[in-house]
Tab-separated table of C-alpha atoms (C1' of nucleotides) in Angstrom:
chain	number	residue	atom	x	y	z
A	6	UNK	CA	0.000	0.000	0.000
A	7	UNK	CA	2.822	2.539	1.246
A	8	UNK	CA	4.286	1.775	-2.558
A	9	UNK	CA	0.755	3.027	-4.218
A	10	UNK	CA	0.693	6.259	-1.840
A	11	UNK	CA	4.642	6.524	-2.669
A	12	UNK	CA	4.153	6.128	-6.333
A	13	UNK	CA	1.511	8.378	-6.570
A	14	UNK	CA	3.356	10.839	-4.302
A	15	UNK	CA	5.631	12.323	-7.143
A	16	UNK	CA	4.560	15.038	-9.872
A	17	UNK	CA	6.366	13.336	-12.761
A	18	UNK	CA	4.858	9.919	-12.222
A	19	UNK	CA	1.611	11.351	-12.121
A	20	UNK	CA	2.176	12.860	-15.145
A	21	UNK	CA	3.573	9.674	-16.394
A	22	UNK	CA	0.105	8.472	-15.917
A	23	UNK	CA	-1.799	11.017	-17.313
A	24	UNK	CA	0.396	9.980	-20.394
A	25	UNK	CA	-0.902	6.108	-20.405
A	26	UNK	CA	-4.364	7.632	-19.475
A	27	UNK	CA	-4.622	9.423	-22.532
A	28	UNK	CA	-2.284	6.843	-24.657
A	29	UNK	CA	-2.138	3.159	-23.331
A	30	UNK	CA	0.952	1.238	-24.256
A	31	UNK	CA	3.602	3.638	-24.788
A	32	UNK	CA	6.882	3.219	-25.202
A	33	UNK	CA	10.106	4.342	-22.700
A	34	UNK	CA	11.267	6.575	-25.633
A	35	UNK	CA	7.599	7.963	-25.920
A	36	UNK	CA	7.415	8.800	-22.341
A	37	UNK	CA	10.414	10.254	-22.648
A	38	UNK	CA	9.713	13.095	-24.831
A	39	UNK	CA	7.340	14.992	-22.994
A	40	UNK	CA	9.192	15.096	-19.940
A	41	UNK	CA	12.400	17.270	-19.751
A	42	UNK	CA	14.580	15.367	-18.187
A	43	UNK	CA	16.715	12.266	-19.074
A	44	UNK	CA	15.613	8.621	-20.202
A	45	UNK	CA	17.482	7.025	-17.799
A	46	UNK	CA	15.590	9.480	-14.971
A	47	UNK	CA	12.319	8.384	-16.548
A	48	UNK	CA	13.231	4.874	-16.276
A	49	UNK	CA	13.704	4.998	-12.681
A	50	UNK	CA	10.291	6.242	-12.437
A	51	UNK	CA	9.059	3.619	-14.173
A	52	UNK	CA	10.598	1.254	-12.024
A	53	UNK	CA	8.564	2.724	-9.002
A	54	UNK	CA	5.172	3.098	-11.141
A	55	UNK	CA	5.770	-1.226	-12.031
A	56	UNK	CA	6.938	-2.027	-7.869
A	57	UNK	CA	3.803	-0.454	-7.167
A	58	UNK	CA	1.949	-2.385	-9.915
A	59	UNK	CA	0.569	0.846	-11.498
A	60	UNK	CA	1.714	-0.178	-14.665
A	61	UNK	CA	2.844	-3.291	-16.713
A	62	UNK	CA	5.315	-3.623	-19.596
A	63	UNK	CA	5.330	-5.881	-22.458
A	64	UNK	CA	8.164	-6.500	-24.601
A	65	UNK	CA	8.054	-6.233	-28.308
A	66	UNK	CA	11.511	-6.410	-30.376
A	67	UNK	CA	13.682	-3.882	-28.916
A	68	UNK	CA	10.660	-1.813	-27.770
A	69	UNK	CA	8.814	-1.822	-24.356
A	70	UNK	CA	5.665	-0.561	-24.238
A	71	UNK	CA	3.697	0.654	-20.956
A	72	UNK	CA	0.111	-0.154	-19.705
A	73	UNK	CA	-1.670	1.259	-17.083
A	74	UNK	CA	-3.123	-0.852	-14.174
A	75	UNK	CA	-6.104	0.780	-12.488
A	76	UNK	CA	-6.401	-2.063	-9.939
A	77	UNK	CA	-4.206	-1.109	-6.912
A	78	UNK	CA	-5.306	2.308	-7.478
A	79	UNK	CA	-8.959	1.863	-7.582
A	80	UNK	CA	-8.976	-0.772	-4.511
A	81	UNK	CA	-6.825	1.272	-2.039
A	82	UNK	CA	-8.802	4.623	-2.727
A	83	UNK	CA	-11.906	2.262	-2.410
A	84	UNK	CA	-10.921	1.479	1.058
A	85	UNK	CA	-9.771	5.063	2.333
A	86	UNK	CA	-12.844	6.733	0.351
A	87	UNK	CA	-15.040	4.512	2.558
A	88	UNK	CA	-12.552	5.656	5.926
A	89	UNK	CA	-12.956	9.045	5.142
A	90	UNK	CA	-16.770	9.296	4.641
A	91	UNK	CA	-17.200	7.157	7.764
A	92	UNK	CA	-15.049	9.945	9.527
A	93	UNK	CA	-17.042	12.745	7.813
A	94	UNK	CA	-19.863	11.917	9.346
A	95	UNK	CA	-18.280	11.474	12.628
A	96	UNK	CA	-16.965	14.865	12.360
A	97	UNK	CA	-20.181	15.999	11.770
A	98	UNK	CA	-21.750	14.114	14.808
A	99	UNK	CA	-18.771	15.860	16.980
A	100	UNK	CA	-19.408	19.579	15.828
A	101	UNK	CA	-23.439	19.093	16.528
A	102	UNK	CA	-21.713	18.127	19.987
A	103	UNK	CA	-19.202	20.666	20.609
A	104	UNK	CA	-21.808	23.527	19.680
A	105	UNK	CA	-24.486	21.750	21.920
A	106	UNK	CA	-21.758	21.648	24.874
A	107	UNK	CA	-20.777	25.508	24.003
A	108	UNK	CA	-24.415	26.311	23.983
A	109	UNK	CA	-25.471	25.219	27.255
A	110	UNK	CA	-25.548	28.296	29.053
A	111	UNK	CA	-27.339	29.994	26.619
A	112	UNK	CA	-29.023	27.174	24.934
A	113	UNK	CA	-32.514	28.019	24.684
A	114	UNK	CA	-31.710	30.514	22.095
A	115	UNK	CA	-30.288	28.284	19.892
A	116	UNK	CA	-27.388	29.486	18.627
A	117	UNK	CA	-24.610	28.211	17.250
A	118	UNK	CA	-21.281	28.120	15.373
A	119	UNK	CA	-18.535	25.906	14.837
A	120	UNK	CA	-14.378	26.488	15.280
B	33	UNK	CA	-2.696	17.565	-4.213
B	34	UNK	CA	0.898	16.293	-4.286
B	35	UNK	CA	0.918	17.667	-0.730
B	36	UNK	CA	-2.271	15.263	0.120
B	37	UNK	CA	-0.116	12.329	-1.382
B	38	UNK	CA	3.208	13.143	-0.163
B	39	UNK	CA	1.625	13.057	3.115
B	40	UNK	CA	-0.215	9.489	2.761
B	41	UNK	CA	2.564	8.358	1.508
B	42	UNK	CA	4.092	7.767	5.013
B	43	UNK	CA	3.308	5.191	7.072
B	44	UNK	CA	3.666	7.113	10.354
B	45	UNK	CA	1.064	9.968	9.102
B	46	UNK	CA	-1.499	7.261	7.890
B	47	UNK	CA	-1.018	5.696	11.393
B	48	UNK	CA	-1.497	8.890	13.001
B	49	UNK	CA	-5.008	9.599	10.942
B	50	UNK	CA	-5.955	6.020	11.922
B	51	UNK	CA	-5.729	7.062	15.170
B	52	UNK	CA	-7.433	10.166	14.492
B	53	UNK	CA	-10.264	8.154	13.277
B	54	UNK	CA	-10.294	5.767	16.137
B	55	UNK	CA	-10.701	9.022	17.946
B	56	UNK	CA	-10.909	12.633	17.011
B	57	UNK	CA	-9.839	15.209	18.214
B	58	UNK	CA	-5.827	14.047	20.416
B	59	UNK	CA	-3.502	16.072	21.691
B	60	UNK	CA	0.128	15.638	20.606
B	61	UNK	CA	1.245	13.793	23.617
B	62	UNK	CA	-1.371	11.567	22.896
B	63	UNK	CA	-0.595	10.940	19.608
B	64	UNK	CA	3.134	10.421	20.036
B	65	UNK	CA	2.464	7.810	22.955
B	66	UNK	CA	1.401	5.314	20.523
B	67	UNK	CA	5.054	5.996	17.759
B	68	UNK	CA	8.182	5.056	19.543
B	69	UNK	CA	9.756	8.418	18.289
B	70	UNK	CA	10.107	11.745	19.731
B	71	UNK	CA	7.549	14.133	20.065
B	72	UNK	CA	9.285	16.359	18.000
B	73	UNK	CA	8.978	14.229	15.120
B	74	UNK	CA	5.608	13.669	15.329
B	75	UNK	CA	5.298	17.090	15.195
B	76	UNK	CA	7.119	17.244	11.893
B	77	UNK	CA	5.211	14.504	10.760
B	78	UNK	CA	1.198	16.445	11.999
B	79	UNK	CA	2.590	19.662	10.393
B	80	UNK	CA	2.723	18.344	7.101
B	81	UNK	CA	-0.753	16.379	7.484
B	82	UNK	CA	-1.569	20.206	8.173
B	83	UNK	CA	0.354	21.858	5.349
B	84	UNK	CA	-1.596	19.061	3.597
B	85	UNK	CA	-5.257	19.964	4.755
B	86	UNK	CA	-6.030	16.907	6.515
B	87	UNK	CA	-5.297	17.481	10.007
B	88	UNK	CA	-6.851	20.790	11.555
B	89	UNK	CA	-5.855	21.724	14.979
B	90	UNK	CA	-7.515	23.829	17.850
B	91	UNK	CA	-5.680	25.163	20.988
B	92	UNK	CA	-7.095	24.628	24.583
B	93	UNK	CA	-5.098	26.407	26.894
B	94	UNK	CA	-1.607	24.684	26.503
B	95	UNK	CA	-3.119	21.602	24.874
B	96	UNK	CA	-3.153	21.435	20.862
B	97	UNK	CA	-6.348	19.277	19.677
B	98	UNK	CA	-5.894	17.526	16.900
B	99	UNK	CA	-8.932	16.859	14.026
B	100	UNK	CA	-9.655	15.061	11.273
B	101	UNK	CA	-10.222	16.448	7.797
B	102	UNK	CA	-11.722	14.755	5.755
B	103	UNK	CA	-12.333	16.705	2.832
B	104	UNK	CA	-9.060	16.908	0.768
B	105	UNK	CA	-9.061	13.144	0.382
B	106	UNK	CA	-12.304	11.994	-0.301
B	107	UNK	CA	-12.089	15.214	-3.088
B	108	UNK	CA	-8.452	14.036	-4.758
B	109	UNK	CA	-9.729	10.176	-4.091
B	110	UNK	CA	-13.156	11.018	-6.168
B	111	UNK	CA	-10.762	12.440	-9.003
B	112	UNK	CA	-8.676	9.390	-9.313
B	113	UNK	CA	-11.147	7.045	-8.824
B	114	UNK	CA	-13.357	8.525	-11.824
B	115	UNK	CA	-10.242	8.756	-14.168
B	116	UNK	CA	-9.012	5.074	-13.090
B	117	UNK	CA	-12.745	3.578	-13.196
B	118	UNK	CA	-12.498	4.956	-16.816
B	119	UNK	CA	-9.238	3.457	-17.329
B	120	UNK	CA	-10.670	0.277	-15.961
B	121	UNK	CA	-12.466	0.268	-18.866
B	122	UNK	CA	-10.186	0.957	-21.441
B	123	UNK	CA	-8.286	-2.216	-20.016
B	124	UNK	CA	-10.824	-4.649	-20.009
B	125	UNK	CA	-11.531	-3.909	-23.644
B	126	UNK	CA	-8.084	-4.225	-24.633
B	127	UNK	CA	-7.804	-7.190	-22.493
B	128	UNK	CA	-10.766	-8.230	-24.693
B	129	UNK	CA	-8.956	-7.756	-27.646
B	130	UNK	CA	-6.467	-9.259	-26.792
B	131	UNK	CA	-8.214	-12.204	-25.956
B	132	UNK	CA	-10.049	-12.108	-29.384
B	133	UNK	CA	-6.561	-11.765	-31.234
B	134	UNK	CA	-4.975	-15.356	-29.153
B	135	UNK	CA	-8.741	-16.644	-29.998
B	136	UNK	CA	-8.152	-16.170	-33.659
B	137	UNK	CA	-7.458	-19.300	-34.690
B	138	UNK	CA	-11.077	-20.664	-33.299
B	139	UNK	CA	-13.358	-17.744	-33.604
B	140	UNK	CA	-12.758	-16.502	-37.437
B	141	UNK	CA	-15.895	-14.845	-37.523
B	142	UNK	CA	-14.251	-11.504	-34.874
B	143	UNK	CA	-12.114	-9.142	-36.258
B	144	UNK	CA	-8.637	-7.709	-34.026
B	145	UNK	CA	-6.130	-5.786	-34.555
B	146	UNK	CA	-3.017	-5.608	-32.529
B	147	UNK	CA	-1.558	-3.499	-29.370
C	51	DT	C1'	27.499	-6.108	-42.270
C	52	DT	C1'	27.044	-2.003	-40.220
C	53	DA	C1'	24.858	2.004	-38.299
C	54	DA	C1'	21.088	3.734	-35.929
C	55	DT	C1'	17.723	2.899	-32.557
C	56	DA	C1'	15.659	1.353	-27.993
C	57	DG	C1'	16.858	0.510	-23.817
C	58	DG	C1'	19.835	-1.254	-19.385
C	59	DC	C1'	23.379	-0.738	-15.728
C	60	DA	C1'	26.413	1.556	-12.510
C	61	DA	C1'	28.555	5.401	-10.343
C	62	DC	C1'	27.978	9.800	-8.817
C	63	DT	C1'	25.659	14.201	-6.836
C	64	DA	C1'	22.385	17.449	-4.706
C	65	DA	C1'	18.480	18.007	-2.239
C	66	DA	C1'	14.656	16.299	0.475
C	67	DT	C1'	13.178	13.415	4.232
C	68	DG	C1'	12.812	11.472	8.760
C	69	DG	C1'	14.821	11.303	12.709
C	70	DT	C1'	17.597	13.047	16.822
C	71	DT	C1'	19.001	16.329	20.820
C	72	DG	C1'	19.166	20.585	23.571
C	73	DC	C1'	17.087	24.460	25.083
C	74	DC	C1'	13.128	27.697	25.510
C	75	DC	C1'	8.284	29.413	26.499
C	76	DG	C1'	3.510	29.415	28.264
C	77	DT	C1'	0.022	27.177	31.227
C	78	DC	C1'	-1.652	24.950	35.211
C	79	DA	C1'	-1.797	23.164	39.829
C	80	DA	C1'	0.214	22.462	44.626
D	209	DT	C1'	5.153	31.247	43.260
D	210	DT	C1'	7.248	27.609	41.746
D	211	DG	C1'	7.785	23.252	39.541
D	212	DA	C1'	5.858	20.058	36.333
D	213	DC	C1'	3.717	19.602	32.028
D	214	DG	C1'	2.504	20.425	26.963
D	215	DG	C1'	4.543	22.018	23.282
D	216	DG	C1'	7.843	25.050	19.913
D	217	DC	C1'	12.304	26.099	17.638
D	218	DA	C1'	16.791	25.252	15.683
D	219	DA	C1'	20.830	22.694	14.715
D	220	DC	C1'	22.420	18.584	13.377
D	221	DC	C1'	22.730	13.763	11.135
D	222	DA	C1'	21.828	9.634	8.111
D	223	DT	C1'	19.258	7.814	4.487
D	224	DT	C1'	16.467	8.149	0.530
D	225	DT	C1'	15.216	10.319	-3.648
D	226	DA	C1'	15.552	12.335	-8.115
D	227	DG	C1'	18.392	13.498	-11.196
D	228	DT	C1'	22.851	13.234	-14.022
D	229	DT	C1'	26.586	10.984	-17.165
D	230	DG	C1'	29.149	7.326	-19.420
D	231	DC	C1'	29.251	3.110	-21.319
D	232	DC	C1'	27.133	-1.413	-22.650
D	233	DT	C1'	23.690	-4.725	-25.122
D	234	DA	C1'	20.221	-6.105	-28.368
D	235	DT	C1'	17.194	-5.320	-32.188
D	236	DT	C1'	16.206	-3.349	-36.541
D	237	DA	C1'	16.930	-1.443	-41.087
D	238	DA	C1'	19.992	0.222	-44.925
DNA sequence: TTAATAGGCAACTAAATGGTTGCCCGTCAA
DNA sequence: TTGACGGGCAACCATTTAGTTGCCTATTAA
């Protein structure tokens, strides 16, 4: 999981898969071009993208092409989408209580506000 | 948003917002009891969740409360999930046509073409 | 057969990251 | 009022990261 989060962390990979969103299957070469900055660099980034099984190569002569894969992606943000709105409402539940507890001296005028 | 994944992409800050969702709302002391490092790194650590919009604190006298926020995530995570769920399925037709194309010799009557 | 193309590997560097320690300040309670 | 407690700030350190360059291999095409 810490390799999805890490993967995703850095602007260039993202950008490396905006590429492959746009254009499955490219090659290194490809990749390369629209980047600024060395093959070798984008290689490396590659690397990390493939540990984290973002994306999947396939050889073809001399060429190796790039493929997205949504999979890891889509299941971890699954799982922390489904955190987070659990917590949403639980922040919710705590702000009705904070501005209840705030209120009580004054409560039967009903007003409130948050932090 | 490379701040929100930066900071997910440590596994000390997601263990600190599990145990901000476990329960909302800890001081720092708290949430350093539970590391085995120094409070002053967790504070490193809880600045960037803040720099990052998903930790919000709130000083009580010489306490500093820290909350939950949701909101950056599930906003980011909504993004990626609509752009991957797309890609999703962009790869299960290619998968299908690949499929089609190793099927070839026993289903004549479907047309492929290659990657 | 040879040159150009696509890419790999290793060594190196600068900067960012994650941690430490020491000392300081404000708040609270005895 | 004084000492303990909760936390901040800054300097320092080691490791990781993101990039470079130089040279090597394998495939393709002339």
């Amino acid at each position: 999981m810490s390799d999805v989060f890490k993967a995703m962390a850095d602007e260039t990979r993202r950008s490396l898969l905006d590429q492959l969103f746009d254009n499955n299957g490219q090659t290194l070469g490809q990749l390369t071009q629209s980047l600024d900055m060395s093959r070798q660099a984008v290689t490396k980034h590659l690397k990390i993208l493939e540990a984290a099984n973002l994306v999947s190569i396939h050889w073809q002569g001399r060429e190796k092409l790039h493929f997205l894969n949504p999979v890891p992606l889509a299941e971890i943000v699954h799982r922390w989408v489904g955190r987070f709105e659990e917590a949403q409402l639980d922040m919710l539940v705590e702000l009705k209580a904070q501005s209840e507890s705030k209120d009580q001296s004054e409560n039967r005028k009903k007003k409130q506000h948050g932090l």
